[in-house]
mmCIF file of C-alpha atoms and ligand atoms in Angstrom:
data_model
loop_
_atom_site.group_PDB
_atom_site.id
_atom_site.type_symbol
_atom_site.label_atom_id
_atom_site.label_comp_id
_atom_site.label_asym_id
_atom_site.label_seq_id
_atom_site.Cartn_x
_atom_site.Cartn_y
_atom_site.Cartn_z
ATOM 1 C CA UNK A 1 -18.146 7.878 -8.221
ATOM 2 C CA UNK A 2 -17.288 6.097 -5.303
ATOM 3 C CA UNK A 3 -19.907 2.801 -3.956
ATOM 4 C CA UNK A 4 -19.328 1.165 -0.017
ATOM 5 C CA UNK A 5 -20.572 -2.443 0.378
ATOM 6 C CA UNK A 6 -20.723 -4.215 3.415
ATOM 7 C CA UNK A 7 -22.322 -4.539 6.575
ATOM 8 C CA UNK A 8 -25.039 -2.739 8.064
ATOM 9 C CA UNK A 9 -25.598 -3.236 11.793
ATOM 10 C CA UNK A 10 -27.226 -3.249 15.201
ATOM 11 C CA UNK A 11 -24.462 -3.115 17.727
ATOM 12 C CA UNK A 12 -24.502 -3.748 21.180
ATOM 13 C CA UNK A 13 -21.139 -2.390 22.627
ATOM 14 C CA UNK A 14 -19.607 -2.894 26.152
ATOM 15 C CA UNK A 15 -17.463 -0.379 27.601
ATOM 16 C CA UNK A 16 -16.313 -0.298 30.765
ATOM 17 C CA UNK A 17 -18.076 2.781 31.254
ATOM 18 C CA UNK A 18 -21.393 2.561 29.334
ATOM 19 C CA UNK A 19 -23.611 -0.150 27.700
ATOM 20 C CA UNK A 20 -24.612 0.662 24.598
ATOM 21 C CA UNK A 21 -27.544 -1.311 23.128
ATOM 22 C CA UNK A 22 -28.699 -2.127 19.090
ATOM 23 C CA UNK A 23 -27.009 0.598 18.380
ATOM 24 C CA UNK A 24 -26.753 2.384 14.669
ATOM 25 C CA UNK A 25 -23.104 0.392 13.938
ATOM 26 C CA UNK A 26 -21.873 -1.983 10.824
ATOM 27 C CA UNK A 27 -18.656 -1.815 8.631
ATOM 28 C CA UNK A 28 -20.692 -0.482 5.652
ATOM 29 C CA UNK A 29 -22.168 2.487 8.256
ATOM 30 C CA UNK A 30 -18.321 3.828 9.253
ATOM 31 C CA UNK A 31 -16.997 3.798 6.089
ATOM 32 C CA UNK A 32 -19.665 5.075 4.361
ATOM 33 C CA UNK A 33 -20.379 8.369 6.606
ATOM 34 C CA UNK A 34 -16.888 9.097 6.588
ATOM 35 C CA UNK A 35 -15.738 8.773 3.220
ATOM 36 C CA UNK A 36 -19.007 11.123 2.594
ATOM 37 C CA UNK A 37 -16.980 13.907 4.028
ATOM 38 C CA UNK A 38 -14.458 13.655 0.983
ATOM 39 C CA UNK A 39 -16.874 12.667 -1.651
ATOM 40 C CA UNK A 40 -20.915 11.228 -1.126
ATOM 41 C CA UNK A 41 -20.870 7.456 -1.559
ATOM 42 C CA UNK A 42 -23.428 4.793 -2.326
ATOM 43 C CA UNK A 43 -24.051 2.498 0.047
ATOM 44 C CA UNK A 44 -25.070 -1.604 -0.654
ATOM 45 C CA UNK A 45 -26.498 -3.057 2.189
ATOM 46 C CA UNK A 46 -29.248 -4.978 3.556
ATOM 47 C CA UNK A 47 -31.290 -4.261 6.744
ATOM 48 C CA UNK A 48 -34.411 -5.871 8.171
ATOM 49 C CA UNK A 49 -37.533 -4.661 8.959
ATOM 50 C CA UNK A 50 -36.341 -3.774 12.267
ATOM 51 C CA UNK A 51 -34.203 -1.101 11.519
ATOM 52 C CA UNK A 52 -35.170 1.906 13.156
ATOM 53 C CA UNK A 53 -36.668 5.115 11.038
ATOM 54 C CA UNK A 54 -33.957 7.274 12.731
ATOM 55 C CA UNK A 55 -31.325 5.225 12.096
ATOM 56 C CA UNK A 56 -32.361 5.165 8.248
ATOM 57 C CA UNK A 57 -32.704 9.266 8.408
ATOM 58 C CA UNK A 58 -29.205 9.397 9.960
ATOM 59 C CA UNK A 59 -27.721 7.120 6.840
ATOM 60 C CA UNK A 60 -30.108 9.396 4.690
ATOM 61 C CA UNK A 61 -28.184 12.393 5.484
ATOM 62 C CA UNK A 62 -24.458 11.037 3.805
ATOM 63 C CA UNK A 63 -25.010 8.328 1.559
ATOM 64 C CA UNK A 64 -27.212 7.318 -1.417
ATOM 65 C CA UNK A 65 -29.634 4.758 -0.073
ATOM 66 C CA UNK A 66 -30.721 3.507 -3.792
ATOM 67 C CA UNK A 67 -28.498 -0.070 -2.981
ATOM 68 C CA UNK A 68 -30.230 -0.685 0.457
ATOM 69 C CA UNK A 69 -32.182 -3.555 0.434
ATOM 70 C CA UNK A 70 -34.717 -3.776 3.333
ATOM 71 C CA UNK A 71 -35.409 -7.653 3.970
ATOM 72 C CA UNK A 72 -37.877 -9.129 5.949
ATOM 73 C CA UNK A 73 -36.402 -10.358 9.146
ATOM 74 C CA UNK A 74 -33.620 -9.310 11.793
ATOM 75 C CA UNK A 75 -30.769 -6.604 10.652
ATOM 76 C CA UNK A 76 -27.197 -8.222 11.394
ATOM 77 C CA UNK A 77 -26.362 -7.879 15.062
ATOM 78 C CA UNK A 78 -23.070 -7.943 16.526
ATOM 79 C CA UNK A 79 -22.111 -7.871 20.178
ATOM 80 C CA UNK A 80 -18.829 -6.678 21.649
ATOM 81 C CA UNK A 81 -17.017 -5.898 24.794
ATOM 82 C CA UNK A 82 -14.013 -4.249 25.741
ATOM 83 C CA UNK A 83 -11.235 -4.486 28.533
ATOM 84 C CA UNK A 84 -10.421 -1.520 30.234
ATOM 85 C CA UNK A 85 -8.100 -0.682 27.994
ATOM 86 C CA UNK A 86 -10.247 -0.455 25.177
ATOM 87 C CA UNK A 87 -7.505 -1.938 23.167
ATOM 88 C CA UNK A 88 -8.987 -5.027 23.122
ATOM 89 C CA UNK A 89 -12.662 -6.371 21.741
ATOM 90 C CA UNK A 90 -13.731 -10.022 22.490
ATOM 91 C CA UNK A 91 -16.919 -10.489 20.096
ATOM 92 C CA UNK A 92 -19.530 -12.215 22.334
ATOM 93 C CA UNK A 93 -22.271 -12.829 19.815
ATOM 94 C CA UNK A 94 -22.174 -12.471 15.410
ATOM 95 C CA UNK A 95 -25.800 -13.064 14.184
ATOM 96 C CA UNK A 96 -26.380 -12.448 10.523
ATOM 97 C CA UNK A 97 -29.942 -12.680 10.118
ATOM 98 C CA UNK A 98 -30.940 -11.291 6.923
ATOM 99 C CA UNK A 99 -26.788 -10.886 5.796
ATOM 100 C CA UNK A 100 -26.608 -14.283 6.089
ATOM 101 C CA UNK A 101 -28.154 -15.046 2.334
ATOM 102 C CA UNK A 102 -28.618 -12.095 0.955
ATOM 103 C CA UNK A 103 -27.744 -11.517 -2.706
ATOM 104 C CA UNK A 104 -26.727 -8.555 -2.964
ATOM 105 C CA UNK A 105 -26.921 -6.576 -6.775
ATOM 106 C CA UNK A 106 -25.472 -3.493 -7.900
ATOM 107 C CA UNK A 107 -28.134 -0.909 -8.335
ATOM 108 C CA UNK A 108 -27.454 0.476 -12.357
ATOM 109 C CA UNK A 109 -26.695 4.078 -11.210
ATOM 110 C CA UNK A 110 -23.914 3.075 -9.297
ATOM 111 C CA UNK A 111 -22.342 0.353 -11.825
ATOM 112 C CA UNK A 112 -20.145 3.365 -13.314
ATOM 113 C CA UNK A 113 -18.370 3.357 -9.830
ATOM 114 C CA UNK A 114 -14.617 3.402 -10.176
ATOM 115 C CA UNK A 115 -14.115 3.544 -6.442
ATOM 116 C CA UNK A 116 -15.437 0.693 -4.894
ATOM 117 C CA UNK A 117 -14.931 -0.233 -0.868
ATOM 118 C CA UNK A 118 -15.820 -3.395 0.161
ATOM 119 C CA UNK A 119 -16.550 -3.473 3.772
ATOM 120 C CA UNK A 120 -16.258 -6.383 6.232
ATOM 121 C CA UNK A 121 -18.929 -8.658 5.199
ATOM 122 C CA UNK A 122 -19.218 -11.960 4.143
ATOM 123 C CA UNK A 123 -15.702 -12.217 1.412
ATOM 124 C CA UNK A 124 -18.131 -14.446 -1.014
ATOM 125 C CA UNK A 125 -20.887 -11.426 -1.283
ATOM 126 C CA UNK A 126 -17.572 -8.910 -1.417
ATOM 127 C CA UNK A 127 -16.147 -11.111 -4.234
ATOM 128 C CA UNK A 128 -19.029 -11.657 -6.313
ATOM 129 C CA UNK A 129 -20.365 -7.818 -6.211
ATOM 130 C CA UNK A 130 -16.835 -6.668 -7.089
ATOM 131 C CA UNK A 131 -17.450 -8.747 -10.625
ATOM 132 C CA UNK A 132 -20.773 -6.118 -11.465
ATOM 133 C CA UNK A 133 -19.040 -3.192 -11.467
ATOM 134 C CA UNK A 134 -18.363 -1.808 -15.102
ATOM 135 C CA UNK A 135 -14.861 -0.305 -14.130
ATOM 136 C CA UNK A 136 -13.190 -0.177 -11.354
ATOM 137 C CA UNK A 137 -10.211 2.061 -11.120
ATOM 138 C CA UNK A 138 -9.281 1.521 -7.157
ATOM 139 C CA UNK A 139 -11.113 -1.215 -5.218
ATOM 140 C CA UNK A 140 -10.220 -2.143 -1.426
ATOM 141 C CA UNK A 141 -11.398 -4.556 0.989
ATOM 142 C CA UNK A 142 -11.008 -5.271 4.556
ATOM 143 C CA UNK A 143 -12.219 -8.293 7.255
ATOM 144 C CA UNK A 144 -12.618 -9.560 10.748
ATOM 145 C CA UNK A 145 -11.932 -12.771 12.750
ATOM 146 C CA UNK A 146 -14.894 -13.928 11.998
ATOM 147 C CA UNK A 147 -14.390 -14.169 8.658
ATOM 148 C CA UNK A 148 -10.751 -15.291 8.600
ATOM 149 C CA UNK A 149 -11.960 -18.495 11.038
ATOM 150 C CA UNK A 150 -15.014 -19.372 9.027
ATOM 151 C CA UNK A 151 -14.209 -18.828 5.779
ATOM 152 C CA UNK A 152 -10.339 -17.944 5.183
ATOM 153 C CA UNK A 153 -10.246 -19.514 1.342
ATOM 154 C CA UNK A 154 -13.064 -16.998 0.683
ATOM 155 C CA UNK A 155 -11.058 -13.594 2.244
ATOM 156 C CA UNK A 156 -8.052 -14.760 -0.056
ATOM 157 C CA UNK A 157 -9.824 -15.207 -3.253
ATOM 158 C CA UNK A 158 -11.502 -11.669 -2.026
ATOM 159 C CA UNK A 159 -7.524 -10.003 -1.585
ATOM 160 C CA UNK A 160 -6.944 -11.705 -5.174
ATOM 161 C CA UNK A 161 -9.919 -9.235 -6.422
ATOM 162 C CA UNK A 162 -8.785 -5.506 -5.154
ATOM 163 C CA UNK A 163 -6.172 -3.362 -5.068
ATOM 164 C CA UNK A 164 -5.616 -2.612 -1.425
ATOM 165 C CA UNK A 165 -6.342 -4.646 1.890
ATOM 166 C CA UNK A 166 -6.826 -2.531 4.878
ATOM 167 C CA UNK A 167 -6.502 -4.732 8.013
ATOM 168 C CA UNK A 168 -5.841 -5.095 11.542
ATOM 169 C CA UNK A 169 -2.442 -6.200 13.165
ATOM 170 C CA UNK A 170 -3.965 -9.339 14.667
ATOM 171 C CA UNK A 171 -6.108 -10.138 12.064
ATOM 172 C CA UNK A 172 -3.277 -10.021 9.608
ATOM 173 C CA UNK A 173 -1.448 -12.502 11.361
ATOM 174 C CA UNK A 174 -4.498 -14.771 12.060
ATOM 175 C CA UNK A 175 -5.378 -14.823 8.218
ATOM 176 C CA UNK A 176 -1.486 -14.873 6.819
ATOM 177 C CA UNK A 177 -0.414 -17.568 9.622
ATOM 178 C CA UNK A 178 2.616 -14.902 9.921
ATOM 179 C CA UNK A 179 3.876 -13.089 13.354
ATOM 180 C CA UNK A 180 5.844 -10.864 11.918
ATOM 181 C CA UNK A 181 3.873 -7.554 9.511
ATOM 182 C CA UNK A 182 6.187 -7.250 7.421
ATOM 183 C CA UNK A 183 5.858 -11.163 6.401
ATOM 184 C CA UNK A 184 2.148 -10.483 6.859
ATOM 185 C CA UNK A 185 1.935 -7.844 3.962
ATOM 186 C CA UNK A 186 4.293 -9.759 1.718
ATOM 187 C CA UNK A 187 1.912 -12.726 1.883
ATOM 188 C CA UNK A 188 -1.273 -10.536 1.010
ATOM 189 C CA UNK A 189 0.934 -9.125 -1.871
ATOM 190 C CA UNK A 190 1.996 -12.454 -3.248
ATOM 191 C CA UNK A 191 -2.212 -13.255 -2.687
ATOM 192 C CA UNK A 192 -2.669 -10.196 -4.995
ATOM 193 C CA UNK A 193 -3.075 -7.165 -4.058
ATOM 194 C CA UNK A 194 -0.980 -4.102 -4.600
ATOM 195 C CA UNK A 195 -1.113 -2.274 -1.580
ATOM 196 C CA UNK A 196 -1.902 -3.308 2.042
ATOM 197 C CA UNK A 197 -2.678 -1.279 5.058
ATOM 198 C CA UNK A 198 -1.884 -2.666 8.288
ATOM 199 C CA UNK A 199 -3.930 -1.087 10.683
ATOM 200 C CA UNK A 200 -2.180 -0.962 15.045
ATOM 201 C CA UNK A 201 -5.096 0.904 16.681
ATOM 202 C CA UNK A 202 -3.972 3.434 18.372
ATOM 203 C CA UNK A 203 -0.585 3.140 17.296
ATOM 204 C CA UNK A 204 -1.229 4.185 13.758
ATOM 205 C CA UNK A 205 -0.847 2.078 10.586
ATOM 206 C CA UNK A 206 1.877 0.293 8.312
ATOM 207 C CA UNK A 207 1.348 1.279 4.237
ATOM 208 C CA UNK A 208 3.099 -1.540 2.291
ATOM 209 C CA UNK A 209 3.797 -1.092 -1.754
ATOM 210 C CA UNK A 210 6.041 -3.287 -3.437
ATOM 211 C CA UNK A 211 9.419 -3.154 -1.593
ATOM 212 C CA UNK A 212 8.339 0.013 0.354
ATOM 213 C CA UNK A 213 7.147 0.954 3.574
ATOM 214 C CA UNK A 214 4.785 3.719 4.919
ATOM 215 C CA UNK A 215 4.433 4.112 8.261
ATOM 216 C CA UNK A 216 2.263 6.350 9.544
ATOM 217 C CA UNK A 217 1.473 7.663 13.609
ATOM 218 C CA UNK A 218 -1.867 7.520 15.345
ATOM 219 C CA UNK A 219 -3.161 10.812 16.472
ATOM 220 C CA UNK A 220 -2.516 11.087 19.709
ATOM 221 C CA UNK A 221 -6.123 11.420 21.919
ATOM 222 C CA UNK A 222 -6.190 11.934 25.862
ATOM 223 C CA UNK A 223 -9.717 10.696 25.692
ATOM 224 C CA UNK A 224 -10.935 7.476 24.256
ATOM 225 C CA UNK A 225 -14.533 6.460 24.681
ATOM 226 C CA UNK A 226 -15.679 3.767 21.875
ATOM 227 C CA UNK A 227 -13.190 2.442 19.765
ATOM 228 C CA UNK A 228 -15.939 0.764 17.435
ATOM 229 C CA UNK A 229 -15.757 1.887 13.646
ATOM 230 C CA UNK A 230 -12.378 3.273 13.900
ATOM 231 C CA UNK A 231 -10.569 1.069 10.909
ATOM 232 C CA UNK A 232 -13.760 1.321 9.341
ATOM 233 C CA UNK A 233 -13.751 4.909 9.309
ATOM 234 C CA UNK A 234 -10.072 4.692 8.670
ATOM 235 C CA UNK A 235 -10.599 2.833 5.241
ATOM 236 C CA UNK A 236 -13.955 5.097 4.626
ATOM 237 C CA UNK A 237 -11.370 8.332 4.630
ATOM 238 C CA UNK A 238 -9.233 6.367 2.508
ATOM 239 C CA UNK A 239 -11.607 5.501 -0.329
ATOM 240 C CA UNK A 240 -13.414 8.851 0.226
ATOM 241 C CA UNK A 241 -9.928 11.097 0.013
ATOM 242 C CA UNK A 242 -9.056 9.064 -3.564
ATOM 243 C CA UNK A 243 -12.421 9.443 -5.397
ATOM 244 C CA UNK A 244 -12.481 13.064 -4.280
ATOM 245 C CA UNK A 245 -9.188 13.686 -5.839
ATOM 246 C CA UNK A 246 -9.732 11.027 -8.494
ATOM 247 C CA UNK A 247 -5.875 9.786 -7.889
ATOM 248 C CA UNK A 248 -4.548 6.601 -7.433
ATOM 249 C CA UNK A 249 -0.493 7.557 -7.479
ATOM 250 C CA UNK A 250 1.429 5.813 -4.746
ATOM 251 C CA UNK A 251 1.879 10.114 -2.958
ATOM 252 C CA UNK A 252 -2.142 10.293 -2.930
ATOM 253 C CA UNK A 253 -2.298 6.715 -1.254
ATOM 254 C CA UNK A 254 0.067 8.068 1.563
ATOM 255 C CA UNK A 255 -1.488 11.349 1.813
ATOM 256 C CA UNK A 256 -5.207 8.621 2.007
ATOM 257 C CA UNK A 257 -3.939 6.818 4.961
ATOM 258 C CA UNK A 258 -3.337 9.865 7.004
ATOM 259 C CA UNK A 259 -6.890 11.465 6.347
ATOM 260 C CA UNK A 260 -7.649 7.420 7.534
ATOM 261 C CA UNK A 261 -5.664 8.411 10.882
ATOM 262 C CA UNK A 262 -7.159 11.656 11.935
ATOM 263 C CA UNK A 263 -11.051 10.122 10.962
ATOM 264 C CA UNK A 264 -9.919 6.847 12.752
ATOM 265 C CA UNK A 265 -9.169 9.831 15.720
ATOM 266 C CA UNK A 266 -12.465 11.192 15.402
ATOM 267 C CA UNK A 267 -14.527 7.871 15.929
ATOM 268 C CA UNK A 268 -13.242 7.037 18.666
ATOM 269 C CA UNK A 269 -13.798 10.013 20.823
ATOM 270 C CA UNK A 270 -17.988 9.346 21.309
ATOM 271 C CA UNK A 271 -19.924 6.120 21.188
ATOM 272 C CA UNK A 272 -20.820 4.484 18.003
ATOM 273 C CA UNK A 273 -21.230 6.937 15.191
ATOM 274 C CA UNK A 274 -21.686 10.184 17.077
ATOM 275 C CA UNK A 275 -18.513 11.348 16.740
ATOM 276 C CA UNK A 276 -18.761 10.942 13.184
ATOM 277 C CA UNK A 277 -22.125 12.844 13.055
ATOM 278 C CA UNK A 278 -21.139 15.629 14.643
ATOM 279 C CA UNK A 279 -18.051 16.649 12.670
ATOM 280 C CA UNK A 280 -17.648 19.562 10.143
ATOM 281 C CA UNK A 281 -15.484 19.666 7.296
ATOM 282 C CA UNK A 282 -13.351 22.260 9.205
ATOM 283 C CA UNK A 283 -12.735 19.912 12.201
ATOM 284 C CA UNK A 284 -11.136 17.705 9.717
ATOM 285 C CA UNK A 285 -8.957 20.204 8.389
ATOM 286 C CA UNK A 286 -7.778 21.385 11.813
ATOM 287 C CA UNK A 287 -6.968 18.134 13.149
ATOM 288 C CA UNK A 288 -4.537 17.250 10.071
ATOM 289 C CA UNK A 289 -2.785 20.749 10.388
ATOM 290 C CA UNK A 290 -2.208 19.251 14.405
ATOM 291 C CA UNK A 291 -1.112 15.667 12.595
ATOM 292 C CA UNK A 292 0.969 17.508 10.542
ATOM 293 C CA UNK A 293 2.657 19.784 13.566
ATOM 294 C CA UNK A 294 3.018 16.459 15.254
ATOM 295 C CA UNK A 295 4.659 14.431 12.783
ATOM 296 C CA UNK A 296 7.345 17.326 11.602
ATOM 297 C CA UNK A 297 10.508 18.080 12.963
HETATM 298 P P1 LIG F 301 -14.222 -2.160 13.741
HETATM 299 O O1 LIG F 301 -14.360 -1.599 15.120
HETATM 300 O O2 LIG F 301 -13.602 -1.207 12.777
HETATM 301 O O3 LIG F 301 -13.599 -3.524 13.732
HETATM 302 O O4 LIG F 301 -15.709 -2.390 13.176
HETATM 303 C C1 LIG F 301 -16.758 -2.770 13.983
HETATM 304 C C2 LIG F 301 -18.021 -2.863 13.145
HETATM 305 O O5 LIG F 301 -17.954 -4.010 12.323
HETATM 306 C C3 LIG F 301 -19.239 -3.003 14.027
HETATM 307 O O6 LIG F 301 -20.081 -1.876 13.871
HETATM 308 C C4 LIG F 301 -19.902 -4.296 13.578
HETATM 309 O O7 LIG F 301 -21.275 -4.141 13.328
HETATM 310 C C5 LIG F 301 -19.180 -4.702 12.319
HETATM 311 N N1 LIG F 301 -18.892 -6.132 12.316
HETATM 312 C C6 LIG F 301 -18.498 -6.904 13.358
HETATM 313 N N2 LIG F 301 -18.348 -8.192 12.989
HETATM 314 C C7 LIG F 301 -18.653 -8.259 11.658
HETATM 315 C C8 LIG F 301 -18.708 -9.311 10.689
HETATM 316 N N3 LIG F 301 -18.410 -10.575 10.996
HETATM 317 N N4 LIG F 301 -19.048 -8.992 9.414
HETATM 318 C C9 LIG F 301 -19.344 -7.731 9.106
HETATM 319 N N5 LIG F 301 -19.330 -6.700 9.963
HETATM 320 C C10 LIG F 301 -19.005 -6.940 11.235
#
């Protein structure tokens, strides 16, 4: 059984192209819709009362809803704009509203749970929730500037407390004080964890395990509309591959961060999680026959 914690959101996103307001977004969303194409997760989050009804039916559709709490108050809102090369994101506004002290609990059904993703949220929530969970046979986290800069002690004692860290390249360095990845994955491992997944956008991602490395391509896209959700829908194909196959061997990790790539692929290609809702099984399939072709000679 396989549980997704972490943030459930109202995005407004800049493009250069399109302005996308309060939008259906959040960590907790991405990875949670597409890990449910491997294997239907729970999902622990808290909204306010603001949420829209269609944005509940949409979550309704791949997750278990039993660990949403709806709060009185705002839903967290985040605010982000990109430069034309949609390669980069400055956040412009974080507001946590009802995130901000929640307390989250692990609803009974799902304590059995021994796949557990903790989203980017607050590392304090991620750590404590981690604790309920009866047993836990692959955990993984991941987190965000935001986090790193207000509470860094917090994200470490969170890396201490999983197996894997999936991450981005510059928020790898920000939170290890390292330049160069390589030192930046050591320094996670020697935090704690076992496996770390460096994350280059578009460029693909870095699999570290002990004294070995894994690197792995980005598909190659022509088109790129929304970049939003893409290492969250990375780490949701992740978690979602290994409960489906109930593995945790160091092949089935690999073979996990390249269903990460091609779902990473997918979300970018519409805004916010449309590309994700429109996909089939079959798409999936297709597109890692086409990483495959790529990445053999
Ligand atoms: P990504 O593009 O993979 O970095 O993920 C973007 C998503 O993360 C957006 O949908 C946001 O709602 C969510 N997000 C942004 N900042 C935070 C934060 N500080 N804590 C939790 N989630 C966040």
């Amino acid at each position: 059984m396989l549980t997704v914690f972490g943030s459930t959101a109202l995005d407004t996103i800049r493009t250069p192209k399109k302005v996308l307001k309060n939008v259906l977004g959040g960590a907790a969303t991405f990875a949670s819709i597409s890990a449910s194409f491997f294997e239907k997760p729970g999902l622990i989050a808290v909204v306010g009362t603001d949420f829209p009804k269609k944005y509940h039916n949409i979550l309704k559709k791949y997750v278990d809803l039993k660990g949403l709490s709806i709060l009185d108050g705002k839903t967290f809102r985040y605010d982000g704009k990109y430069d034309k090369t949609l390669s980069n994101r400055k956040t412009l506004k974080t507001e946590l509203n009802v995130l901000g002290d929640f307390k989250p609990s692990v609803p009974d059904e799902y304590k059995k749970s021994d796949f557990v993703y903790l989203a980017n949220n607050d590392p304090e929530q991620n750590s404590k929730i981690i604790k309920e969970f009866d047993n836990v046979k692959f955990s993984m986290c991941d987190t965000i500037e935001f986090w790193i800069t207000t509470k860094r002690n917090a994200v470490i004692k969170m890396i201490k407390s999983v197996d894997a860290v999936v991450i981005n390249d510059e928020e790898a360095r920000l939170l290890t004080k390292e330049e160069n990845l390589i030192t930046c994955a050591k320094k996670m491992m020697g935090w704690g964890a076992k496996y770390i997944v460096i994350k280059k956008g578009e460029h693909g991602s870095l699999l570290f395990h002990e004294d070995v490395i894994f690197p792995s391509v980005g598909f190659s896209l022509e088109s790129v509309v929304d970049p939003t959700g893409a290492g969250d829908s990375f780490a949701g194909a992740m978690i979602g591959y290994l409960a489906s196959k109930k593995k945790t061997s160091f092949s089935e990790i690999k073979r996990s961060v390249i269903y990460g790539n091609v779902m990473g692929s997918f979300a970018v290609e519409r805004y916010g999680v449309n590309a994700l809702t429109r996909l089939k099984r079959q798409d999936i399939t297709k597109r890692i026959k086409l990483y495959e072709k790529m990445t053999t000679f």
